[in-house]
Amino acid sequence: MPAVLTAVPSGESGDMHLVRRALARDGDAFRTIIKTHNQRLYRIARGVVRNDSEAEDIVQEAYVRAFAHLDAFRGDSSLATWLSRIVINEALGRLRKRRRTVALPENPQAEIIQFPLNPSDDPERTMAQRQILQLVERATDSLPDVYRTVFVARVIEGLSIEETADLLGVRPQTVKTRLHRARVLVRKALDDQIGPVLLDAFPFAGRRCERLTSTVLRRLGLES
């Protein structure tokens, strides 16, 4: 059965309307909340713990906790920020627990969710893009926790200084300072690795190469 769209009452925010519907056990409201915030919450969790499967588990646990205490949401901040704060707390708790039991691996194998690539691109260009993305992912993963969380929130998720400060419970100036340091560290990590990758930059092979070759040969009368 298709979801029934309901108008937001005058004077009520979209977030509060969704929450009110969810509190009334409206399945479509839960579904909308989850689908709307999944990507951001996953990236934030992944930015803290640096592990794909654990990040997914954190987001699931955060949703369960959030929905169990949904009546605590008052709309003082956005629903996205409220949920993100729960994810941050859950992720940091996992990180503290992990540190008490085992040392963090220096080079975790999990990768940050890939940025979208255009599948119509020729293979050489796609491979070069993936190489660059992998460098950015590794550079982000190498950041100390205190900088990585700010970097993920500001650069990857695009939150404002104020939103990031509210999310992390720090002053805006602290966000600026940590972000500056994070960018310096990421830039250094990329500088150390970028040389070999640049050899494959701006590829002109595959279909692009064949297309240009055929065009030139046709213009020269050497190919029909």
Short mmCIF file of C-alpha atoms in Angstrom, two decimals:
data_model
loop_
_atom_site.label_atom_id
_atom_site.label_comp_id
_atom_site.label_asym_id
_atom_site.label_seq_id
_atom_site.Cartn_x
_atom_site.Cartn_y
_atom_site.Cartn_z
CA MET A 1 0.00 0.00 0.00
CA PRO A 2 1.53 3.38 -0.97
CA ALA A 3 2.51 5.80 1.75
CA VAL A 4 -0.12 8.37 2.57
CA LEU A 5 1.23 11.89 2.40
CA THR A 6 -0.03 14.09 5.20
CA ALA A 7 0.17 17.84 5.30
CA VAL A 8 2.28 19.46 7.99
CA PRO A 9 0.00 21.40 10.35
CA SER A 10 0.50 25.14 10.36
CA GLY A 11 3.10 26.22 12.91
CA GLU A 12 4.60 22.74 13.20
CA SER A 13 8.02 21.94 11.74
CA GLY A 14 8.49 19.03 9.38
CA ASP A 15 10.68 17.31 11.96
CA MET A 16 8.10 17.64 14.71
CA HIS A 17 5.36 16.44 12.38
CA LEU A 18 7.39 13.33 11.53
CA VAL A 19 8.15 12.70 15.19
CA ARG A 20 4.51 13.08 16.16
CA ARG A 21 3.53 10.57 13.48
CA ALA A 22 6.26 8.17 14.60
CA LEU A 23 5.09 8.43 18.21
CA ALA A 24 1.68 7.37 16.91
CA ARG A 25 3.40 4.27 15.47
CA ASP A 26 3.10 5.42 11.85
CA GLY A 27 5.35 3.03 9.94
CA ASP A 28 5.79 5.42 7.03
CA ALA A 29 7.10 8.08 9.40
CA PHE A 30 9.75 5.71 10.75
CA ARG A 31 10.68 4.72 7.21
CA THR A 32 11.00 8.35 6.14
CA ILE A 33 13.19 9.24 9.11
CA ILE A 34 15.51 6.31 8.48
CA LYS A 35 15.87 6.81 4.73
CA THR A 36 16.38 10.54 5.12
CA HIS A 37 19.22 10.26 7.63
CA ASN A 38 20.87 6.93 6.84
CA GLN A 39 23.73 8.23 4.74
CA ARG A 40 24.74 11.04 7.09
CA LEU A 41 24.56 8.87 10.20
CA TYR A 42 26.54 6.09 8.56
CA ARG A 43 29.29 8.43 7.41
CA ILE A 44 29.56 10.00 10.86
CA ALA A 45 29.74 6.61 12.58
CA ARG A 46 32.23 5.38 9.98
CA GLY A 47 34.32 8.48 10.51
CA VAL A 48 34.65 7.67 14.21
CA VAL A 49 35.20 3.90 14.22
CA ARG A 50 36.78 3.39 10.77
CA ASN A 51 34.98 0.12 10.20
CA ASP A 52 32.08 -0.44 7.79
CA SER A 53 30.21 -3.21 9.58
CA GLU A 54 30.62 -1.66 13.02
CA ALA A 55 29.42 1.69 11.70
CA GLU A 56 26.29 0.04 10.33
CA ASP A 57 25.70 -1.66 13.66
CA ILE A 58 26.15 1.67 15.46
CA VAL A 59 23.57 3.37 13.25
CA GLN A 60 21.08 0.56 13.85
CA GLU A 61 21.61 0.76 17.61
CA ALA A 62 21.32 4.54 17.50
CA TYR A 63 17.96 4.31 15.69
CA VAL A 64 16.66 1.85 18.29
CA ARG A 65 17.71 4.14 21.12
CA ALA A 66 16.38 7.24 19.38
CA PHE A 67 13.00 5.70 18.64
CA ALA A 68 12.74 4.40 22.21
CA HIS A 69 13.18 7.96 23.49
CA LEU A 70 11.54 9.86 20.64
CA ASP A 71 9.28 11.69 23.07
CA ALA A 72 12.44 13.46 24.33
CA PHE A 73 12.84 15.28 21.01
CA ARG A 74 11.65 18.84 21.50
CA GLY A 75 12.78 20.42 18.25
CA ASP A 76 15.44 22.61 19.90
CA SER A 77 17.81 21.34 17.21
CA SER A 78 17.06 19.60 13.94
CA LEU A 79 16.16 15.94 13.95
CA ALA A 80 19.33 15.31 11.91
CA THR A 81 21.48 16.90 14.62
CA TRP A 82 19.61 15.08 17.40
CA LEU A 83 20.11 11.71 15.68
CA SER A 84 23.72 12.52 14.80
CA ARG A 85 24.49 13.27 18.43
CA ILE A 86 23.14 9.88 19.45
CA VAL A 87 25.29 8.23 16.77
CA ILE A 88 28.37 10.15 17.90
CA ASN A 89 27.84 9.09 21.52
CA GLU A 90 27.29 5.47 20.54
CA ALA A 91 30.36 5.46 18.27
CA LEU A 92 32.61 7.10 20.85
CA GLY A 93 31.40 4.62 23.45
CA ARG A 94 32.32 1.75 21.14
CA LEU A 95 35.71 3.32 20.54
CA ARG A 96 36.43 3.65 24.26
CA LYS A 97 35.36 0.06 24.85
CA ARG A 98 37.53 -1.15 21.99
CA ARG A 99 40.56 0.66 23.37
CA ARG A 100 40.10 -0.98 26.75
CA THR A 101 40.18 -4.43 25.20
CA VAL A 102 42.51 -4.28 22.20
CA ALA A 103 44.80 -1.79 20.49
CA LEU A 104 43.48 -0.15 17.36
CA PRO A 105 44.96 -1.59 14.13
CA GLU A 106 47.24 0.81 12.33
CA ASN A 107 45.80 0.06 8.90
CA PRO A 108 42.18 -1.05 9.14
CA GLN A 109 40.99 -2.75 5.97
CA ALA A 110 37.51 -1.26 5.86
CA GLU A 111 36.88 1.64 3.54
CA ILE A 112 34.69 4.68 3.78
CA ILE A 113 31.61 4.39 1.57
CA GLN A 114 32.68 5.24 -1.97
CA PHE A 115 31.76 8.55 -3.54
CA PRO A 116 29.54 8.04 -6.60
CA LEU A 117 31.33 7.36 -9.85
CA ASN A 118 29.86 7.61 -13.32
CA PRO A 119 29.65 4.03 -14.67
CA SER A 120 29.57 5.39 -18.23
CA ASP A 121 33.13 6.70 -17.86
CA ASP A 122 35.80 4.71 -19.59
CA PRO A 123 37.62 2.19 -17.37
CA GLU A 124 40.87 4.16 -17.22
CA ARG A 125 39.21 7.29 -15.90
CA THR A 126 37.10 5.31 -13.45
CA MET A 127 40.22 3.58 -12.13
CA ALA A 128 42.02 6.89 -11.70
CA GLN A 129 39.04 8.33 -9.82
CA ARG A 130 38.97 5.33 -7.53
CA GLN A 131 42.68 5.70 -6.82
CA ILE A 132 42.16 9.32 -5.78
CA LEU A 133 39.18 8.39 -3.62
CA GLN A 134 41.15 5.63 -1.93
CA LEU A 135 43.90 8.12 -1.12
CA VAL A 136 41.38 10.50 0.43
CA GLU A 137 39.81 7.64 2.38
CA ARG A 138 43.17 6.50 3.74
CA ALA A 139 44.18 10.06 4.59
CA THR A 140 40.89 10.56 6.45
CA ASP A 141 41.26 7.26 8.29
CA SER A 142 44.77 8.26 9.41
CA LEU A 143 43.53 11.37 11.23
CA PRO A 144 43.48 11.31 15.05
CA ASP A 145 39.93 10.83 16.36
CA VAL A 146 39.48 14.40 17.55
CA TYR A 147 40.28 15.78 14.09
CA ARG A 148 38.67 13.03 12.02
CA THR A 149 35.22 13.57 13.54
CA VAL A 150 35.30 17.27 12.72
CA PHE A 151 36.67 16.60 9.23
CA VAL A 152 33.93 14.09 8.44
CA ALA A 153 31.20 16.40 9.73
CA ARG A 154 32.44 19.54 7.97
CA VAL A 155 34.05 18.28 4.76
CA ILE A 156 32.33 15.00 3.97
CA GLU A 157 28.87 15.77 5.37
CA GLY A 158 29.00 19.51 4.66
CA LEU A 159 27.70 20.62 8.05
CA SER A 160 28.22 24.26 8.96
CA ILE A 161 30.63 25.37 11.69
CA GLU A 162 27.69 25.98 14.00
CA GLU A 163 26.03 22.62 13.22
CA THR A 164 29.31 20.79 13.81
CA ALA A 165 29.89 22.61 17.08
CA ASP A 166 26.35 21.78 18.22
CA LEU A 167 26.78 18.15 17.17
CA LEU A 168 30.07 17.67 19.00
CA GLY A 169 29.28 19.90 21.96
CA VAL A 170 32.27 22.21 21.42
CA ARG A 171 32.73 25.90 20.62
CA PRO A 172 32.69 27.02 16.96
CA GLN A 173 36.27 28.27 17.34
CA THR A 174 37.30 24.77 18.44
CA VAL A 175 35.72 23.36 15.29
CA LYS A 176 37.68 25.85 13.16
CA THR A 177 40.95 25.01 14.90
CA ARG A 178 40.46 21.25 14.61
CA LEU A 179 39.33 21.52 11.00
CA HIS A 180 42.40 23.53 10.07
CA ARG A 181 44.65 20.94 11.68
CA ALA A 182 42.75 18.09 10.02
CA ARG A 183 43.16 19.69 6.59
CA VAL A 184 46.88 20.14 7.17
CA LEU A 185 47.24 16.48 8.10
CA VAL A 186 45.14 15.27 5.16
CA ARG A 187 47.11 17.48 2.77
CA LYS A 188 50.38 16.08 4.07
CA ALA A 189 49.13 12.49 3.78
CA LEU A 190 48.05 13.14 0.20
CA ASP A 191 51.31 14.89 -0.68
CA ASP A 192 53.20 11.82 0.53
CA GLN A 193 51.19 9.48 -1.71
CA ILE A 194 50.02 11.50 -4.67
CA GLY A 195 53.08 11.14 -6.92
CA PRO A 196 52.47 7.59 -8.19
CA VAL A 197 48.77 8.26 -8.68
CA LEU A 198 49.43 11.33 -10.82
CA LEU A 199 51.04 9.05 -13.38
CA ASP A 200 47.51 7.82 -14.11
CA ALA A 201 45.85 11.24 -13.93
CA PHE A 202 43.88 12.65 -16.86
CA PRO A 203 43.76 9.30 -18.67
CA PHE A 204 43.16 9.34 -22.36
CA ALA A 205 42.73 5.73 -23.31
CA GLY A 206 39.98 3.19 -23.85
CA ARG A 207 36.90 4.48 -25.65
CA ARG A 208 38.11 8.09 -25.65
CA CYS A 209 41.36 7.14 -27.33
CA GLU A 210 39.59 4.95 -29.88
CA ARG A 211 37.05 7.67 -30.66
CA LEU A 212 39.71 10.31 -31.30
CA THR A 213 41.81 7.94 -33.37
CA SER A 214 38.86 7.00 -35.57
CA THR A 215 37.86 10.64 -36.02
CA VAL A 216 41.34 11.72 -37.11
CA LEU A 217 41.72 8.77 -39.46
CA ARG A 218 38.35 9.52 -41.04
CA ARG A 219 39.31 13.14 -41.56
CA LEU A 220 42.53 11.99 -43.21
CA GLY A 221 40.56 9.68 -45.48
CA LEU A 222 42.29 6.64 -44.06
CA GLU A 223 39.21 5.10 -42.49
CA SER A 224 35.67 4.98 -43.74
#
